[in-house]
Amino acid sequence: MDMELPSAVAVAVAVAVAEPGSRAVARLVEYTPGRQVAFPPHTTLELIENPVFVAVPGAAGHAWGLLAWQGQRLALLDLDALLSARPATDRAVAPRYALVLAFQPVPQGPVARGAIGLAALPQTVTAGDDAQCELPTDSDLWPLLALSCFQHDGHPVPILDTARLFTNSPSLRPALPAMAT
């Protein structure tokens, strides 16, 4: 049975109508030393230690490859390579963990899944509306991928939209290369 995830619009509306002083939970992921992103908790499905994946010849430079998960093949992405536009050949070590994420490519459509490679375990944090901040300026992709941003330990943490991360929607086509599936 497929579940329906709240759309980015529903999430944005819920944040906009939240009462002053409200707090929200987020999954904090370090994608490169000292840099973090967050995901809404309802999009994080499973953490896999020592993921086994298959590299795909000709795949986008930010793709580790395909990860076998519950009878499916999921795209396994390298967020650092995506955000820094660093080619895959610069990677020295495979990810220690894979975080399986859920998303809906189209509103009210079936739930799809993808995964990101991680070097460290994700954290669960709570952020208040008083922690909201501007997106970092170290990647041109932040406005295309992030729903919002908050400060954590003095650093900006973009909250990523998993559908934008894994789909090649028309708004992302100029910035994100197509992914092999």
PDB file of C-alpha atoms in Angstrom:
ATOM      1  CA  MET A   1       0.000   0.000   0.000  1.00  0.00           C
ATOM      2  CA  ASP A   2       1.477   3.327  -1.031  1.00  0.00           C
ATOM      3  CA  MET A   3       1.364   6.281   1.301  1.00  0.00           C
ATOM      4  CA  GLU A   4       0.967   9.880   0.242  1.00  0.00           C
ATOM      5  CA  LEU A   5       3.563  12.366   1.365  1.00  0.00           C
ATOM      6  CA  PRO A   6       2.726  15.991   2.067  1.00  0.00           C
ATOM      7  CA  SER A   7       3.575  18.078  -0.971  1.00  0.00           C
ATOM      8  CA  ALA A   8       6.177  20.835  -0.802  1.00  0.00           C
ATOM      9  CA  VAL A   9       3.290  23.306  -0.972  1.00  0.00           C
ATOM     10  CA  ALA A  10       1.546  21.632   2.000  1.00  0.00           C
ATOM     11  CA  VAL A  11       4.798  21.689   3.964  1.00  0.00           C
ATOM     12  CA  ALA A  12       5.360  25.365   3.110  1.00  0.00           C
ATOM     13  CA  VAL A  13       1.770  26.246   4.078  1.00  0.00           C
ATOM     14  CA  ALA A  14       2.086  24.325   7.349  1.00  0.00           C
ATOM     15  CA  VAL A  15       5.286  26.226   8.138  1.00  0.00           C
ATOM     16  CA  ALA A  16       3.712  29.557   7.155  1.00  0.00           C
ATOM     17  CA  VAL A  17       0.676  29.084   9.409  1.00  0.00           C
ATOM     18  CA  ALA A  18       2.638  27.656  12.322  1.00  0.00           C
ATOM     19  CA  GLU A  19       2.183  29.563  15.515  1.00  0.00           C
ATOM     20  CA  PRO A  20       4.985  31.894  16.591  1.00  0.00           C
ATOM     21  CA  GLY A  21       7.545  30.040  18.677  1.00  0.00           C
ATOM     22  CA  SER A  22       6.695  26.680  17.083  1.00  0.00           C
ATOM     23  CA  ARG A  23       9.362  24.026  16.637  1.00  0.00           C
ATOM     24  CA  ALA A  24       9.897  21.327  14.022  1.00  0.00           C
ATOM     25  CA  VAL A  25      11.929  18.130  13.932  1.00  0.00           C
ATOM     26  CA  ALA A  26      14.467  17.536  11.149  1.00  0.00           C
ATOM     27  CA  ARG A  27      16.932  14.800  10.156  1.00  0.00           C
ATOM     28  CA  LEU A  28      20.362  16.406   9.983  1.00  0.00           C
ATOM     29  CA  VAL A  29      22.825  14.870   7.507  1.00  0.00           C
ATOM     30  CA  GLU A  30      26.479  15.810   7.091  1.00  0.00           C
ATOM     31  CA  TYR A  31      27.172  15.658   3.352  1.00  0.00           C
ATOM     32  CA  THR A  32      30.787  16.848   3.639  1.00  0.00           C
ATOM     33  CA  PRO A  33      32.872  17.673   6.736  1.00  0.00           C
ATOM     34  CA  GLY A  34      31.383  20.729   8.427  1.00  0.00           C
ATOM     35  CA  ARG A  35      28.406  21.055   6.039  1.00  0.00           C
ATOM     36  CA  GLN A  36      24.922  19.723   6.713  1.00  0.00           C
ATOM     37  CA  VAL A  37      21.493  19.508   5.131  1.00  0.00           C
ATOM     38  CA  ALA A  38      18.200  18.473   6.685  1.00  0.00           C
ATOM     39  CA  PHE A  39      15.265  16.375   5.550  1.00  0.00           C
ATOM     40  CA  PRO A  40      11.729  16.310   6.910  1.00  0.00           C
ATOM     41  CA  PRO A  41      11.521  13.182   9.121  1.00  0.00           C
ATOM     42  CA  HIS A  42       8.576  11.706   7.180  1.00  0.00           C
ATOM     43  CA  THR A  43      10.830  11.377   4.118  1.00  0.00           C
ATOM     44  CA  THR A  44      13.524   9.273   5.851  1.00  0.00           C
ATOM     45  CA  LEU A  45      12.724   5.567   5.624  1.00  0.00           C
ATOM     46  CA  GLU A  46      15.766   3.480   6.525  1.00  0.00           C
ATOM     47  CA  LEU A  47      19.469   3.720   7.289  1.00  0.00           C
ATOM     48  CA  ILE A  48      21.681   1.023   5.763  1.00  0.00           C
ATOM     49  CA  GLU A  49      25.167   0.359   7.116  1.00  0.00           C
ATOM     50  CA  ASN A  50      27.849  -0.576   4.563  1.00  0.00           C
ATOM     51  CA  PRO A  51      25.559  -0.293   1.534  1.00  0.00           C
ATOM     52  CA  VAL A  52      26.296  -2.478  -1.460  1.00  0.00           C
ATOM     53  CA  PHE A  53      25.687  -0.689  -4.731  1.00  0.00           C
ATOM     54  CA  VAL A  54      26.499  -1.139  -8.387  1.00  0.00           C
ATOM     55  CA  ALA A  55      28.166   1.657 -10.336  1.00  0.00           C
ATOM     56  CA  VAL A  56      26.345   2.507 -13.555  1.00  0.00           C
ATOM     57  CA  PRO A  57      28.514   3.411 -16.547  1.00  0.00           C
ATOM     58  CA  GLY A  58      27.491   6.780 -17.955  1.00  0.00           C
ATOM     59  CA  ALA A  59      25.494   7.803 -14.853  1.00  0.00           C
ATOM     60  CA  ALA A  60      25.577  11.380 -13.652  1.00  0.00           C
ATOM     61  CA  GLY A  61      28.729  12.406 -11.778  1.00  0.00           C
ATOM     62  CA  HIS A  62      26.773  12.798  -8.535  1.00  0.00           C
ATOM     63  CA  ALA A  63      25.454   9.220  -8.597  1.00  0.00           C
ATOM     64  CA  TRP A  64      27.280   6.504  -6.671  1.00  0.00           C
ATOM     65  CA  GLY A  65      25.182   3.953  -8.548  1.00  0.00           C
ATOM     66  CA  LEU A  66      22.190   1.730  -7.857  1.00  0.00           C
ATOM     67  CA  LEU A  67      21.397   0.322  -4.421  1.00  0.00           C
ATOM     68  CA  ALA A  68      19.330  -2.865  -4.014  1.00  0.00           C
ATOM     69  CA  TRP A  69      16.587  -2.209  -1.445  1.00  0.00           C
ATOM     70  CA  GLN A  70      13.465  -4.284  -0.817  1.00  0.00           C
ATOM     71  CA  GLY A  71      13.356  -5.682  -4.340  1.00  0.00           C
ATOM     72  CA  GLN A  72      13.948  -2.296  -5.969  1.00  0.00           C
ATOM     73  CA  ARG A  73      16.975  -0.553  -7.433  1.00  0.00           C
ATOM     74  CA  LEU A  74      17.368   2.934  -5.952  1.00  0.00           C
ATOM     75  CA  ALA A  75      19.553   5.762  -7.172  1.00  0.00           C
ATOM     76  CA  LEU A  76      22.318   6.336  -4.590  1.00  0.00           C
ATOM     77  CA  LEU A  77      23.454   9.968  -4.714  1.00  0.00           C
ATOM     78  CA  ASP A  78      26.566  11.744  -3.475  1.00  0.00           C
ATOM     79  CA  LEU A  79      25.288  15.108  -2.182  1.00  0.00           C
ATOM     80  CA  ASP A  80      28.758  16.614  -1.963  1.00  0.00           C
ATOM     81  CA  ALA A  81      29.491  15.771  -5.608  1.00  0.00           C
ATOM     82  CA  LEU A  82      26.106  17.163  -6.653  1.00  0.00           C
ATOM     83  CA  LEU A  83      26.408  20.424  -4.732  1.00  0.00           C
ATOM     84  CA  SER A  84      30.067  21.063  -5.561  1.00  0.00           C
ATOM     85  CA  ALA A  85      29.866  19.801  -9.164  1.00  0.00           C
ATOM     86  CA  ARG A  86      32.887  17.605  -8.428  1.00  0.00           C
ATOM     87  CA  PRO A  87      33.203  14.611 -10.778  1.00  0.00           C
ATOM     88  CA  ALA A  88      32.771  11.095  -9.415  1.00  0.00           C
ATOM     89  CA  THR A  89      36.439  10.283 -10.079  1.00  0.00           C
ATOM     90  CA  ASP A  90      37.411  12.550  -7.161  1.00  0.00           C
ATOM     91  CA  ARG A  91      35.737  10.213  -4.624  1.00  0.00           C
ATOM     92  CA  ALA A  92      38.185   8.303  -2.484  1.00  0.00           C
ATOM     93  CA  VAL A  93      35.910   6.236  -0.228  1.00  0.00           C
ATOM     94  CA  ALA A  94      32.494   4.643  -0.693  1.00  0.00           C
ATOM     95  CA  PRO A  95      29.793   5.800   1.730  1.00  0.00           C
ATOM     96  CA  ARG A  96      29.605   4.049   5.105  1.00  0.00           C
ATOM     97  CA  TYR A  97      25.821   4.479   5.234  1.00  0.00           C
ATOM     98  CA  ALA A  98      22.938   4.941   2.834  1.00  0.00           C
ATOM     99  CA  LEU A  99      19.834   6.836   3.902  1.00  0.00           C
ATOM    100  CA  VAL A 100      16.728   5.723   1.989  1.00  0.00           C
ATOM    101  CA  LEU A 101      14.376   8.627   1.319  1.00  0.00           C
ATOM    102  CA  ALA A 102      10.782   8.784   0.071  1.00  0.00           C
ATOM    103  CA  PHE A 103       9.340  11.341  -2.337  1.00  0.00           C
ATOM    104  CA  GLN A 104       6.442  11.865  -4.734  1.00  0.00           C
ATOM    105  CA  PRO A 105       7.550  12.807  -8.240  1.00  0.00           C
ATOM    106  CA  VAL A 106       4.101  14.289  -8.920  1.00  0.00           C
ATOM    107  CA  PRO A 107       1.441  15.492  -6.470  1.00  0.00           C
ATOM    108  CA  GLN A 108      -0.895  12.676  -5.399  1.00  0.00           C
ATOM    109  CA  GLY A 109       1.234  10.216  -7.377  1.00  0.00           C
ATOM    110  CA  PRO A 110       2.836   7.032  -6.079  1.00  0.00           C
ATOM    111  CA  VAL A 111       5.663   7.270  -3.560  1.00  0.00           C
ATOM    112  CA  ALA A 112       9.115   6.719  -5.029  1.00  0.00           C
ATOM    113  CA  ARG A 113      12.386   6.155  -3.225  1.00  0.00           C
ATOM    114  CA  GLY A 114      16.026   7.088  -3.585  1.00  0.00           C
ATOM    115  CA  ALA A 115      19.063   7.060  -1.316  1.00  0.00           C
ATOM    116  CA  ILE A 116      21.974   9.280  -0.384  1.00  0.00           C
ATOM    117  CA  GLY A 117      25.417   8.112   0.691  1.00  0.00           C
ATOM    118  CA  LEU A 118      26.646   9.242   4.111  1.00  0.00           C
ATOM    119  CA  ALA A 119      29.944   9.079   5.978  1.00  0.00           C
ATOM    120  CA  ALA A 120      28.302   9.584   9.393  1.00  0.00           C
ATOM    121  CA  LEU A 121      24.999   8.794  11.075  1.00  0.00           C
ATOM    122  CA  PRO A 122      22.208  11.352  10.716  1.00  0.00           C
ATOM    123  CA  GLN A 123      21.035  13.277  13.777  1.00  0.00           C
ATOM    124  CA  THR A 124      17.543  14.282  14.783  1.00  0.00           C
ATOM    125  CA  VAL A 125      17.291  17.941  15.785  1.00  0.00           C
ATOM    126  CA  THR A 126      14.546  20.381  16.654  1.00  0.00           C
ATOM    127  CA  ALA A 127      14.566  23.880  15.198  1.00  0.00           C
ATOM    128  CA  GLY A 128      12.357  26.816  16.033  1.00  0.00           C
ATOM    129  CA  ASP A 129      11.030  29.413  13.629  1.00  0.00           C
ATOM    130  CA  ASP A 130      13.509  31.822  15.211  1.00  0.00           C
ATOM    131  CA  ALA A 131      16.333  29.744  13.643  1.00  0.00           C
ATOM    132  CA  GLN A 132      15.232  30.451  10.063  1.00  0.00           C
ATOM    133  CA  CYS A 133      18.006  31.926   7.907  1.00  0.00           C
ATOM    134  CA  GLU A 134      19.057  32.619   4.328  1.00  0.00           C
ATOM    135  CA  LEU A 135      20.327  29.783   2.138  1.00  0.00           C
ATOM    136  CA  PRO A 136      24.109  29.405   1.931  1.00  0.00           C
ATOM    137  CA  THR A 137      25.783  30.786  -1.179  1.00  0.00           C
ATOM    138  CA  ASP A 138      28.316  27.990  -1.741  1.00  0.00           C
ATOM    139  CA  SER A 139      26.203  26.203  -4.397  1.00  0.00           C
ATOM    140  CA  ASP A 140      23.999  27.505  -7.192  1.00  0.00           C
ATOM    141  CA  LEU A 141      21.661  24.543  -6.581  1.00  0.00           C
ATOM    142  CA  TRP A 142      20.361  25.586  -3.141  1.00  0.00           C
ATOM    143  CA  PRO A 143      17.411  27.605  -4.520  1.00  0.00           C
ATOM    144  CA  LEU A 144      16.463  24.647  -6.748  1.00  0.00           C
ATOM    145  CA  LEU A 145      16.682  21.950  -4.042  1.00  0.00           C
ATOM    146  CA  ALA A 146      15.858  23.608  -0.702  1.00  0.00           C
ATOM    147  CA  LEU A 147      12.466  24.273   0.858  1.00  0.00           C
ATOM    148  CA  SER A 148      13.909  26.509   3.568  1.00  0.00           C
ATOM    149  CA  CYS A 149      16.960  26.939   5.786  1.00  0.00           C
ATOM    150  CA  PHE A 150      17.678  27.164   9.510  1.00  0.00           C
ATOM    151  CA  GLN A 151      20.703  27.871  11.712  1.00  0.00           C
ATOM    152  CA  HIS A 152      22.180  24.995  13.713  1.00  0.00           C
ATOM    153  CA  ASP A 153      25.319  25.470  15.804  1.00  0.00           C
ATOM    154  CA  GLY A 154      25.960  28.745  13.984  1.00  0.00           C
ATOM    155  CA  HIS A 155      25.792  27.260  10.466  1.00  0.00           C
ATOM    156  CA  PRO A 156      23.033  27.413   7.839  1.00  0.00           C
ATOM    157  CA  VAL A 157      21.289  24.076   7.197  1.00  0.00           C
ATOM    158  CA  PRO A 158      19.170  23.893   4.030  1.00  0.00           C
ATOM    159  CA  ILE A 159      16.067  21.688   4.265  1.00  0.00           C
ATOM    160  CA  LEU A 160      15.996  19.669   1.055  1.00  0.00           C
ATOM    161  CA  ASP A 161      12.936  18.659  -0.930  1.00  0.00           C
ATOM    162  CA  THR A 162      13.472  14.977  -1.747  1.00  0.00           C
ATOM    163  CA  ALA A 163      11.317  15.157  -4.883  1.00  0.00           C
ATOM    164  CA  ARG A 164      13.480  17.974  -6.261  1.00  0.00           C
ATOM    165  CA  LEU A 165      16.613  16.029  -5.336  1.00  0.00           C
ATOM    166  CA  PHE A 166      15.659  12.815  -7.129  1.00  0.00           C
ATOM    167  CA  THR A 167      13.524  13.945 -10.050  1.00  0.00           C
ATOM    168  CA  ASN A 168      14.614  15.761 -13.131  1.00  0.00           C
ATOM    169  CA  SER A 169      11.764  18.256 -13.258  1.00  0.00           C
ATOM    170  CA  PRO A 170      11.752  20.969 -15.942  1.00  0.00           C
ATOM    171  CA  SER A 171      12.925  23.591 -13.416  1.00  0.00           C
ATOM    172  CA  LEU A 172      16.032  21.516 -12.627  1.00  0.00           C
ATOM    173  CA  ARG A 173      16.958  20.325 -16.116  1.00  0.00           C
ATOM    174  CA  PRO A 174      19.362  23.185 -16.853  1.00  0.00           C
ATOM    175  CA  ALA A 175      21.178  22.621 -13.539  1.00  0.00           C
ATOM    176  CA  LEU A 176      21.029  18.873 -12.913  1.00  0.00           C
ATOM    177  CA  PRO A 177      22.218  16.280 -15.417  1.00  0.00           C
ATOM    178  CA  ALA A 178      19.851  13.385 -16.087  1.00  0.00           C
ATOM    179  CA  MET A 179      20.303  10.344 -13.851  1.00  0.00           C
ATOM    180  CA  ALA A 180      20.520   6.822 -15.179  1.00  0.00           C
ATOM    181  CA  THR A 181      17.978   4.488 -13.562  1.00  0.00           C
TER     182      THR A 181
END
